[in-house]
PDB file of N, CA and C in Angstrom:
ATOM      1  N   MET A   1     115.287 -21.094  81.906  1.00 43.00           N
ATOM      2  CA  MET A   1     116.496 -20.249  81.975  1.00 43.00           C
ATOM      3  C   MET A   1     116.754 -19.563  80.670  1.00 43.00           C
ATOM      4  N   GLU A   2     116.607 -20.277  79.522  1.00 42.00           N
ATOM      5  CA  GLU A   2     116.872 -19.671  78.253  1.00 42.00           C
ATOM      6  C   GLU A   2     115.794 -18.615  77.985  1.00 42.00           C
ATOM      7  N   HIS A   3     114.597 -18.798  78.414  1.00 41.00           N
ATOM      8  CA  HIS A   3     113.514 -17.776  78.142  1.00 41.00           C
ATOM      9  C   HIS A   3     113.875 -16.594  78.986  1.00 41.00           C
ATOM     10  N   GLU A   4     114.373 -16.723  80.105  1.00 44.00           N
ATOM     11  CA  GLU A   4     114.694 -15.573  81.018  1.00 44.00           C
ATOM     12  C   GLU A   4     115.847 -14.716  80.342  1.00 44.00           C
ATOM     13  N   ASN A   5     116.824 -15.445  79.757  1.00 42.00           N
ATOM     14  CA  ASN A   5     117.954 -14.691  79.088  1.00 42.00           C
ATOM     15  C   ASN A   5     117.351 -13.958  77.879  1.00 42.00           C
ATOM     16  N   LEU A   6     116.479 -14.530  77.215  1.00 40.00           N
ATOM     17  CA  LEU A   6     115.853 -13.928  76.071  1.00 40.00           C
ATOM     18  C   LEU A   6     115.194 -12.627  76.490  1.00 40.00           C
ATOM     19  N   ASN A   7     114.427 -12.681  77.495  1.00 46.00           N
ATOM     20  CA  ASN A   7     113.714 -11.493  78.022  1.00 46.00           C
ATOM     21  C   ASN A   7     114.705 -10.405  78.422  1.00 46.00           C
ATOM     22  N   ASN A   8     115.783 -10.728  79.095  1.00 51.00           N
ATOM     23  CA  ASN A   8     116.840  -9.758  79.396  1.00 51.00           C
ATOM     24  C   ASN A   8     117.381  -9.069  78.122  1.00 51.00           C
ATOM     25  N   GLN A   9     117.665  -9.915  77.175  1.00 51.00           N
ATOM     26  CA  GLN A   9     118.228  -9.356  75.912  1.00 51.00           C
ATOM     27  C   GLN A   9     117.257  -8.365  75.242  1.00 51.00           C
ATOM     28  N   GLU A  10     115.943  -8.760  75.246  1.00 48.00           N
ATOM     29  CA  GLU A  10     114.937  -7.925  74.617  1.00 48.00           C
ATOM     30  C   GLU A  10     114.786  -6.664  75.408  1.00 48.00           C
ATOM     31  N   THR A  11     114.846  -6.716  76.762  1.00 50.00           N
ATOM     32  CA  THR A  11     114.742  -5.568  77.615  1.00 50.00           C
ATOM     33  C   THR A  11     115.917  -4.586  77.301  1.00 50.00           C
ATOM     34  N   ALA A  12     117.174  -5.107  77.190  1.00 55.00           N
ATOM     35  CA  ALA A  12     118.289  -4.366  76.904  1.00 55.00           C
ATOM     36  C   ALA A  12     118.183  -3.655  75.577  1.00 55.00           C
ATOM     37  N   GLN A  13     117.709  -4.351  74.611  1.00 54.00           N
ATOM     38  CA  GLN A  13     117.551  -3.755  73.238  1.00 54.00           C
ATOM     39  C   GLN A  13     116.513  -2.664  73.182  1.00 54.00           C
ATOM     40  N   LEU A  14     115.578  -2.771  74.000  1.00 55.00           N
ATOM     41  CA  LEU A  14     114.459  -1.726  74.050  1.00 55.00           C
ATOM     42  C   LEU A  14     114.985  -0.600  74.841  1.00 55.00           C
ATOM     43  N   GLY A  15     116.030  -0.675  75.651  1.00 59.00           N
ATOM     44  CA  GLY A  15     116.594   0.382  76.400  1.00 59.00           C
ATOM     45  C   GLY A  15     115.769   0.710  77.700  1.00 59.00           C
ATOM     46  N   ILE A  16     115.061  -0.347  78.171  1.00 55.00           N
ATOM     47  CA  ILE A  16     114.287  -0.108  79.329  1.00 55.00           C
ATOM     48  C   ILE A  16     114.859  -0.851  80.588  1.00 55.00           C
ATOM     49  N   GLY A  17     116.116  -1.243  80.503  1.00 56.00           N
ATOM     50  CA  GLY A  17     116.734  -1.987  81.611  1.00 56.00           C
ATOM     51  C   GLY A  17     116.876  -1.050  82.862  1.00 56.00           C
ATOM     52  N   ALA A  18     116.966   0.238  82.651  1.00 54.00           N
ATOM     53  CA  ALA A  18     117.169   1.182  83.789  1.00 54.00           C
ATOM     54  C   ALA A  18     115.822   1.706  84.357  1.00 54.00           C
ATOM     55  N   VAL A  19     114.735   1.308  83.752  1.00 54.00           N
ATOM     56  CA  VAL A  19     113.422   1.713  84.331  1.00 54.00           C
ATOM     57  C   VAL A  19     113.215   1.121  85.641  1.00 54.00           C
ATOM     58  N   SER A  20     112.851   1.828  86.587  1.00 60.00           N
ATOM     59  CA  SER A  20     112.540   1.355  88.012  1.00 60.00           C
ATOM     60  C   SER A  20     111.071   1.177  88.232  1.00 60.00           C
ATOM     61  N   GLY A  21     110.500   0.421  87.424  1.00 83.00           N
ATOM     62  CA  GLY A  21     109.103   0.080  87.677  1.00 83.00           C
ATOM     63  C   GLY A  21     107.983   0.991  87.096  1.00 83.00           C
ATOM     64  N   CYS A  22     108.351   2.082  86.532  1.00 92.00           N
ATOM     65  CA  CYS A  22     107.313   3.101  86.042  1.00 92.00           C
ATOM     66  C   CYS A  22     107.883   3.943  84.925  1.00 92.00           C
ATOM     67  N   LEU A  23     106.983   4.057  83.928  1.00 95.00           N
ATOM     68  CA  LEU A  23     107.070   4.951  82.845  1.00 95.00           C
ATOM     69  C   LEU A  23     105.970   5.981  82.881  1.00 95.00           C
ATOM     70  N   TYR A  24     106.015   7.085  82.192  1.00 97.00           N
ATOM     71  CA  TYR A  24     104.934   8.054  82.106  1.00 97.00           C
ATOM     72  C   TYR A  24     104.511   8.224  80.778  1.00 97.00           C
ATOM     73  N   ALA A  25     103.201   8.087  80.576  1.00 97.00           N
ATOM     74  CA  ALA A  25     102.650   8.248  79.197  1.00 97.00           C
ATOM     75  C   ALA A  25     101.997   9.691  79.148  1.00 97.00           C
ATOM     76  N   PHE A  26     102.240  10.361  78.075  1.00 98.00           N
ATOM     77  CA  PHE A  26     101.574  11.595  77.797  1.00 98.00           C
ATOM     78  C   PHE A  26     100.432  11.135  76.814  1.00 98.00           C
ATOM     79  N   LEU A  27      99.187  11.396  77.227  1.00 98.00           N
ATOM     80  CA  LEU A  27      98.001  11.043  76.455  1.00 98.00           C
ATOM     81  C   LEU A  27      97.251  12.286  76.012  1.00 98.00           C
ATOM     82  N   TYR A  28      96.639  12.108  74.857  1.00 97.00           N
ATOM     83  CA  TYR A  28      95.863  13.245  74.210  1.00 97.00           C
ATOM     84  C   TYR A  28      94.457  12.691  73.760  1.00 97.00           C
ATOM     85  N   ASN A  29      93.410  13.385  73.976  1.00 97.00           N
ATOM     86  CA  ASN A  29      92.132  13.021  73.451  1.00 97.00           C
ATOM     87  C   ASN A  29      91.648  14.280  72.643  1.00 97.00           C
ATOM     88  N   SER A  30      91.550  14.052  71.337  1.00 95.00           N
ATOM     89  CA  SER A  30      91.159  15.192  70.427  1.00 95.00           C
ATOM     90  C   SER A  30      89.712  15.577  70.492  1.00 95.00           C
ATOM     91  N   CYS A  31      88.817  14.734  70.989  1.00 95.00           N
ATOM     92  CA  CYS A  31      87.435  15.035  71.122  1.00 95.00           C
ATOM     93  C   CYS A  31      86.813  14.194  72.324  1.00 95.00           C
ATOM     94  N   ILE A  32      86.684  14.912  73.449  1.00 95.00           N
ATOM     95  CA  ILE A  32      86.205  14.109  74.739  1.00 95.00           C
ATOM     96  C   ILE A  32      84.859  13.443  74.497  1.00 95.00           C
ATOM     97  N   HIS A  33      84.110  13.968  73.520  1.00 95.00           N
ATOM     98  CA  HIS A  33      82.749  13.420  73.289  1.00 95.00           C
ATOM     99  C   HIS A  33      82.689  12.286  72.401  1.00 95.00           C
ATOM    100  N   GLU A  34      83.618  12.134  71.410  1.00 96.00           N
ATOM    101  CA  GLU A  34      83.565  11.096  70.442  1.00 96.00           C
ATOM    102  C   GLU A  34      84.712  10.348  70.227  1.00 96.00           C
ATOM    103  N   SER A  35      85.888  10.624  70.918  1.00 94.00           N
ATOM    104  CA  SER A  35      87.181   9.947  70.702  1.00 94.00           C
ATOM    105  C   SER A  35      87.535   9.314  72.026  1.00 94.00           C
ATOM    106  N   SER A  36      88.729   8.596  71.896  1.00 96.00           N
ATOM    107  CA  SER A  36      89.334   8.021  73.069  1.00 96.00           C
ATOM    108  C   SER A  36      90.747   8.583  73.240  1.00 96.00           C
ATOM    109  N   TRP A  37      91.452   8.241  74.341  1.00 97.00           N
ATOM    110  CA  TRP A  37      92.752   8.608  74.535  1.00 97.00           C
ATOM    111  C   TRP A  37      93.743   8.047  73.547  1.00 97.00           C
ATOM    112  N   ALA A  38      94.671   8.687  73.161  1.00 97.00           N
ATOM    113  CA  ALA A  38      95.827   8.125  72.378  1.00 97.00           C
ATOM    114  C   ALA A  38      97.165   8.441  73.066  1.00 97.00           C
ATOM    115  N   THR A  39      98.025   7.540  73.104  1.00 97.00           N
ATOM    116  CA  THR A  39      99.329   7.738  73.636  1.00 97.00           C
ATOM    117  C   THR A  39     100.191   8.495  72.646  1.00 97.00           C
ATOM    118  N   VAL A  40     100.684   9.664  73.036  1.00 97.00           N
ATOM    119  CA  VAL A  40     101.437  10.480  72.153  1.00 97.00           C
ATOM    120  C   VAL A  40     102.951  10.053  72.369  1.00 97.00           C
ATOM    121  N   SER A  41     103.410   9.993  73.612  1.00 97.00           N
ATOM    122  CA  SER A  41     104.767   9.528  73.864  1.00 97.00           C
ATOM    123  C   SER A  41     104.881   8.923  75.228  1.00 97.00           C
ATOM    124  N   LEU A  42     105.989   8.115  75.460  1.00 96.00           N
ATOM    125  CA  LEU A  42     106.342   7.592  76.768  1.00 96.00           C
ATOM    126  C   LEU A  42     107.664   8.205  77.218  1.00 96.00           C
ATOM    127  N   HIS A  43     107.737   8.382  78.609  1.00 96.00           N
ATOM    128  CA  HIS A  43     108.843   9.013  79.200  1.00 96.00           C
ATOM    129  C   HIS A  43     109.339   8.316  80.380  1.00 96.00           C
ATOM    130  N   TYR A  44     110.673   8.505  80.757  1.00 94.00           N
ATOM    131  CA  TYR A  44     111.218   7.924  81.862  1.00 94.00           C
ATOM    132  C   TYR A  44     110.813   8.746  83.214  1.00 94.00           C
ATOM    133  N   SER A  45     110.501  10.002  82.972  1.00 95.00           N
ATOM    134  CA  SER A  45     110.262  10.869  84.091  1.00 95.00           C
ATOM    135  C   SER A  45     108.874  11.546  83.823  1.00 95.00           C
ATOM    136  N   LYS A  46     108.274  11.875  84.968  1.00 96.00           N
ATOM    137  CA  LYS A  46     106.998  12.683  84.928  1.00 96.00           C
ATOM    138  C   LYS A  46     107.202  14.028  84.319  1.00 96.00           C
ATOM    139  N   GLU A  47     108.404  14.635  84.663  1.00 97.00           N
ATOM    140  CA  GLU A  47     108.696  15.932  84.188  1.00 97.00           C
ATOM    141  C   GLU A  47     108.834  15.965  82.573  1.00 97.00           C
ATOM    142  N   GLY A  48     109.445  14.889  82.113  1.00 97.00           N
ATOM    143  CA  GLY A  48     109.590  14.728  80.682  1.00 97.00           C
ATOM    144  C   GLY A  48     108.307  14.690  79.874  1.00 97.00           C
ATOM    145  N   ALA A  49     107.403  13.882  80.508  1.00 97.00           N
ATOM    146  CA  ALA A  49     106.024  13.733  79.983  1.00 97.00           C
ATOM    147  C   ALA A  49     105.292  15.034  79.999  1.00 97.00           C
ATOM    148  N   GLU A  50     105.409  15.732  81.194  1.00 98.00           N
ATOM    149  CA  GLU A  50     104.707  16.997  81.274  1.00 98.00           C
ATOM    150  C   GLU A  50     105.269  18.045  80.250  1.00 98.00           C
ATOM    151  N   LYS A  51     106.571  18.085  80.032  1.00 98.00           N
ATOM    152  CA  LYS A  51     107.231  18.947  79.067  1.00 98.00           C
ATOM    153  C   LYS A  51     106.642  18.649  77.685  1.00 98.00           C
ATOM    154  N   ALA A  52     106.546  17.351  77.264  1.00 98.00           N
ATOM    155  CA  ALA A  52     106.064  17.011  75.970  1.00 98.00           C
ATOM    156  C   ALA A  52     104.542  17.346  75.851  1.00 98.00           C
ATOM    157  N   MET A  53     103.820  17.321  77.006  1.00 98.00           N
ATOM    158  CA  MET A  53     102.389  17.673  76.931  1.00 98.00           C
ATOM    159  C   MET A  53     102.297  19.241  76.719  1.00 98.00           C
ATOM    160  N   ARG A  54     103.129  19.991  77.477  1.00 98.00           N
ATOM    161  CA  ARG A  54     103.101  21.443  77.290  1.00 98.00           C
ATOM    162  C   ARG A  54     103.375  21.892  75.829  1.00 98.00           C
ATOM    163  N   GLU A  55     104.424  21.193  75.261  1.00 98.00           N
ATOM    164  CA  GLU A  55     104.821  21.524  73.879  1.00 98.00           C
ATOM    165  C   GLU A  55     103.783  21.133  72.909  1.00 98.00           C
ATOM    166  N   HIS A  56     103.057  20.083  73.143  1.00 97.00           N
ATOM    167  CA  HIS A  56     102.007  19.621  72.306  1.00 97.00           C
ATOM    168  C   HIS A  56     100.787  20.620  72.342  1.00 97.00           C
ATOM    169  N   LYS A  57     100.465  20.872  73.625  1.00 97.00           N
ATOM    170  CA  LYS A  57      99.348  21.807  73.830  1.00 97.00           C
ATOM    171  C   LYS A  57      99.646  23.261  73.194  1.00 97.00           C
ATOM    172  N   GLN A  58     100.889  23.716  73.326  1.00 97.00           N
ATOM    173  CA  GLN A  58     101.289  25.025  72.627  1.00 97.00           C
ATOM    174  C   GLN A  58     101.110  24.877  71.168  1.00 97.00           C
ATOM    175  N   LYS A  59     101.563  23.747  70.612  1.00 97.00           N
ATOM    176  CA  LYS A  59     101.400  23.572  69.173  1.00 97.00           C
ATOM    177  C   LYS A  59      99.992  23.587  68.765  1.00 97.00           C
ATOM    178  N   GLU A  60      99.174  22.929  69.474  1.00 95.00           N
ATOM    179  CA  GLU A  60      97.666  22.895  69.184  1.00 95.00           C
ATOM    180  C   GLU A  60      97.101  24.324  69.374  1.00 95.00           C
ATOM    181  N   LEU A  61      97.510  25.060  70.413  1.00 95.00           N
ATOM    182  CA  LEU A  61      97.056  26.393  70.524  1.00 95.00           C
ATOM    183  C   LEU A  61      97.482  27.361  69.381  1.00 95.00           C
ATOM    184  N   ASP A  62      98.733  27.207  68.993  1.00 95.00           N
ATOM    185  CA  ASP A  62      99.147  27.993  67.768  1.00 95.00           C
ATOM    186  C   ASP A  62      98.362  27.674  66.488  1.00 95.00           C
ATOM    187  N   GLU A  63      98.061  26.362  66.346  1.00 93.00           N
ATOM    188  CA  GLU A  63      97.186  26.094  65.087  1.00 93.00           C
ATOM    189  C   GLU A  63      95.840  26.585  65.303  1.00 93.00           C
ATOM    190  N   PHE A  64      95.173  26.481  66.503  1.00 92.00           N
ATOM    191  CA  PHE A  64      93.854  27.002  66.750  1.00 92.00           C
ATOM    192  C   PHE A  64      93.948  28.538  66.421  1.00 92.00           C
ATOM    193  N   ASN A  65      94.919  29.258  66.978  1.00 92.00           N
ATOM    194  CA  ASN A  65      94.960  30.756  66.744  1.00 92.00           C
ATOM    195  C   ASN A  65      95.172  30.984  65.256  1.00 92.00           C
ATOM    196  N   GLU A  66      95.882  30.259  64.590  1.00 91.00           N
ATOM    197  CA  GLU A  66      96.088  30.481  63.203  1.00 91.00           C
ATOM    198  C   GLU A  66      94.701  30.283  62.342  1.00 91.00           C
ATOM    199  N   MET A  67      94.002  29.297  62.868  1.00 88.00           N
ATOM    200  CA  MET A  67      92.669  28.980  62.191  1.00 88.00           C
ATOM    201  C   MET A  67      91.583  29.985  62.552  1.00 88.00           C
ATOM    202  N   TYR A  68      91.565  30.281  63.802  1.00 86.00           N
ATOM    203  CA  TYR A  68      90.311  31.045  64.297  1.00 86.00           C
ATOM    204  C   TYR A  68      90.716  32.425  64.847  1.00 86.00           C
ATOM    205  N   GLY A  69      91.955  32.718  64.975  1.00 79.00           N
ATOM    206  CA  GLY A  69      92.386  33.983  65.658  1.00 79.00           C
ATOM    207  C   GLY A  69      91.756  35.240  65.109  1.00 79.00           C
ATOM    208  N   ASN A  70      91.581  35.422  63.796  1.00 79.00           N
ATOM    209  CA  ASN A  70      91.038  36.586  63.275  1.00 79.00           C
ATOM    210  C   ASN A  70      89.511  36.511  62.972  1.00 79.00           C
ATOM    211  N   ASP A  71      89.132  35.323  62.813  1.00 83.00           N
ATOM    212  CA  ASP A  71      87.586  35.118  62.427  1.00 83.00           C
ATOM    213  C   ASP A  71      86.997  33.979  63.210  1.00 83.00           C
ATOM    214  N   ASN A  72      86.551  34.133  64.351  1.00 83.00           N
ATOM    215  CA  ASN A  72      86.032  33.031  65.253  1.00 83.00           C
ATOM    216  C   ASN A  72      84.474  33.294  65.360  1.00 83.00           C
ATOM    217  N   GLU A  73      83.748  33.246  64.228  1.00 81.00           N
ATOM    218  CA  GLU A  73      82.409  33.650  64.247  1.00 81.00           C
ATOM    219  C   GLU A  73      81.555  32.679  65.112  1.00 81.00           C
ATOM    220  N   PHE A  74      81.958  31.478  65.274  1.00 83.00           N
ATOM    221  CA  PHE A  74      81.179  30.477  66.144  1.00 83.00           C
ATOM    222  C   PHE A  74      81.527  30.600  67.589  1.00 83.00           C
ATOM    223  N   GLY A  75      82.550  31.273  67.908  1.00 85.00           N
ATOM    224  CA  GLY A  75      82.965  31.456  69.368  1.00 85.00           C
ATOM    225  C   GLY A  75      83.697  30.204  69.957  1.00 85.00           C
ATOM    226  N   PHE A  76      84.342  29.484  69.077  1.00 85.00           N
ATOM    227  CA  PHE A  76      85.136  28.352  69.632  1.00 85.00           C
ATOM    228  C   PHE A  76      86.102  28.792  70.660  1.00 85.00           C
ATOM    229  N   LYS A  77      86.255  27.880  71.705  1.00 90.00           N
ATOM    230  CA  LYS A  77      87.213  28.173  72.763  1.00 90.00           C
ATOM    231  C   LYS A  77      88.288  27.034  72.691  1.00 90.00           C
ATOM    232  N   PHE A  78      89.522  27.431  72.750  1.00 91.00           N
ATOM    233  CA  PHE A  78      90.645  26.516  72.673  1.00 91.00           C
ATOM    234  C   PHE A  78      90.519  25.409  73.792  1.00 91.00           C
ATOM    235  N   GLY A  79      90.624  24.139  73.344  1.00 91.00           N
ATOM    236  CA  GLY A  79      90.663  23.038  74.399  1.00 91.00           C
ATOM    237  C   GLY A  79      89.327  22.689  75.032  1.00 91.00           C
ATOM    238  N   GLU A  80      88.271  23.331  74.544  1.00 92.00           N
ATOM    239  CA  GLU A  80      87.017  23.079  75.128  1.00 92.00           C
ATOM    240  C   GLU A  80      86.528  21.662  75.034  1.00 92.00           C
ATOM    241  N   HIS A  81      86.874  21.016  73.921  1.00 93.00           N
ATOM    242  CA  HIS A  81      86.445  19.554  73.665  1.00 93.00           C
ATOM    243  C   HIS A  81      87.575  18.633  73.618  1.00 93.00           C
ATOM    244  N   GLU A  82      88.810  19.008  74.032  1.00 95.00           N
ATOM    245  CA  GLU A  82      89.957  18.141  73.927  1.00 95.00           C
ATOM    246  C   GLU A  82      90.500  18.022  75.394  1.00 95.00           C
ATOM    247  N   ASP A  83      91.409  17.082  75.622  1.00 97.00           N
ATOM    248  CA  ASP A  83      92.007  16.973  76.943  1.00 97.00           C
ATOM    249  C   ASP A  83      93.444  16.381  76.789  1.00 97.00           C
ATOM    250  N   TRP A  84      94.278  16.696  77.742  1.00 97.00           N
ATOM    251  CA  TRP A  84      95.672  16.314  77.771  1.00 97.00           C
ATOM    252  C   TRP A  84      95.916  15.731  79.149  1.00 97.00           C
ATOM    253  N   CYS A  85      96.720  14.677  79.287  1.00 97.00           N
ATOM    254  CA  CYS A  85      97.108  14.256  80.662  1.00 97.00           C
ATOM    255  C   CYS A  85      98.428  13.365  80.644  1.00 97.00           C
ATOM    256  N   VAL A  86      98.960  13.267  81.810  1.00 98.00           N
ATOM    257  CA  VAL A  86     100.112  12.302  81.988  1.00 98.00           C
ATOM    258  C   VAL A  86      99.691  11.232  82.975  1.00 98.00           C
ATOM    259  N   GLN A  87      99.972   9.946  82.622  1.00 97.00           N
ATOM    260  CA  GLN A  87      99.508   8.811  83.467  1.00 97.00           C
ATOM    261  C   GLN A  87     100.843   8.004  83.734  1.00 97.00           C
ATOM    262  N   PRO A  88     100.943   7.571  84.943  1.00 96.00           N
ATOM    263  CA  PRO A  88     102.103   6.604  85.182  1.00 96.00           C
ATOM    264  C   PRO A  88     101.676   5.159  84.726  1.00 96.00           C
ATOM    265  N   ILE A  89     102.734   4.466  84.176  1.00 95.00           N
ATOM    266  CA  ILE A  89     102.466   3.137  83.737  1.00 95.00           C
ATOM    267  C   ILE A  89     103.495   2.189  84.436  1.00 95.00           C
ATOM    268  N   GLU A  90     103.005   1.109  85.033  1.00 92.00           N
ATOM    269  CA  GLU A  90     103.878   0.188  85.747  1.00 92.00           C
ATOM    270  C   GLU A  90     104.552  -0.675  84.729  1.00 92.00           C
ATOM    271  N   VAL A  91     105.857  -0.756  84.723  1.00 88.00           N
ATOM    272  CA  VAL A  91     106.642  -1.594  83.942  1.00 88.00           C
ATOM    273  C   VAL A  91     106.746  -2.995  84.690  1.00 88.00           C
ATOM    274  N   LEU A  92     106.186  -4.096  83.996  1.00 82.00           N
ATOM    275  CA  LEU A  92     106.313  -5.374  84.641  1.00 82.00           C
ATOM    276  C   LEU A  92     107.517  -6.016  84.073  1.00 82.00           C
ATOM    277  N   PRO A  93     108.114  -6.992  84.954  1.00 76.00           N
ATOM    278  CA  PRO A  93     109.288  -7.724  84.514  1.00 76.00           C
ATOM    279  C   PRO A  93     109.014  -8.718  83.396  1.00 76.00           C
TER     280      PRO A  93
END
């Protein structure tokens, strides 16, 4: 019983008491050939995770254009070796 109360207190402190069994992770892989996925952020809604993904992707595109926009002698293409995704994560009690 005491252990159950402790878990409820921890859940409330983390602010996940209102989660109905699922969170959404926004994941990014900076190099699909040599790296692995990294969790950038967690969200209560799929829409929130997708918004974060769009903003991150735009920021990466802006940086790419700043670096290669005027002089892309090697023909790099934005996002060619990176990937973004949103994955649901089941929240266990």
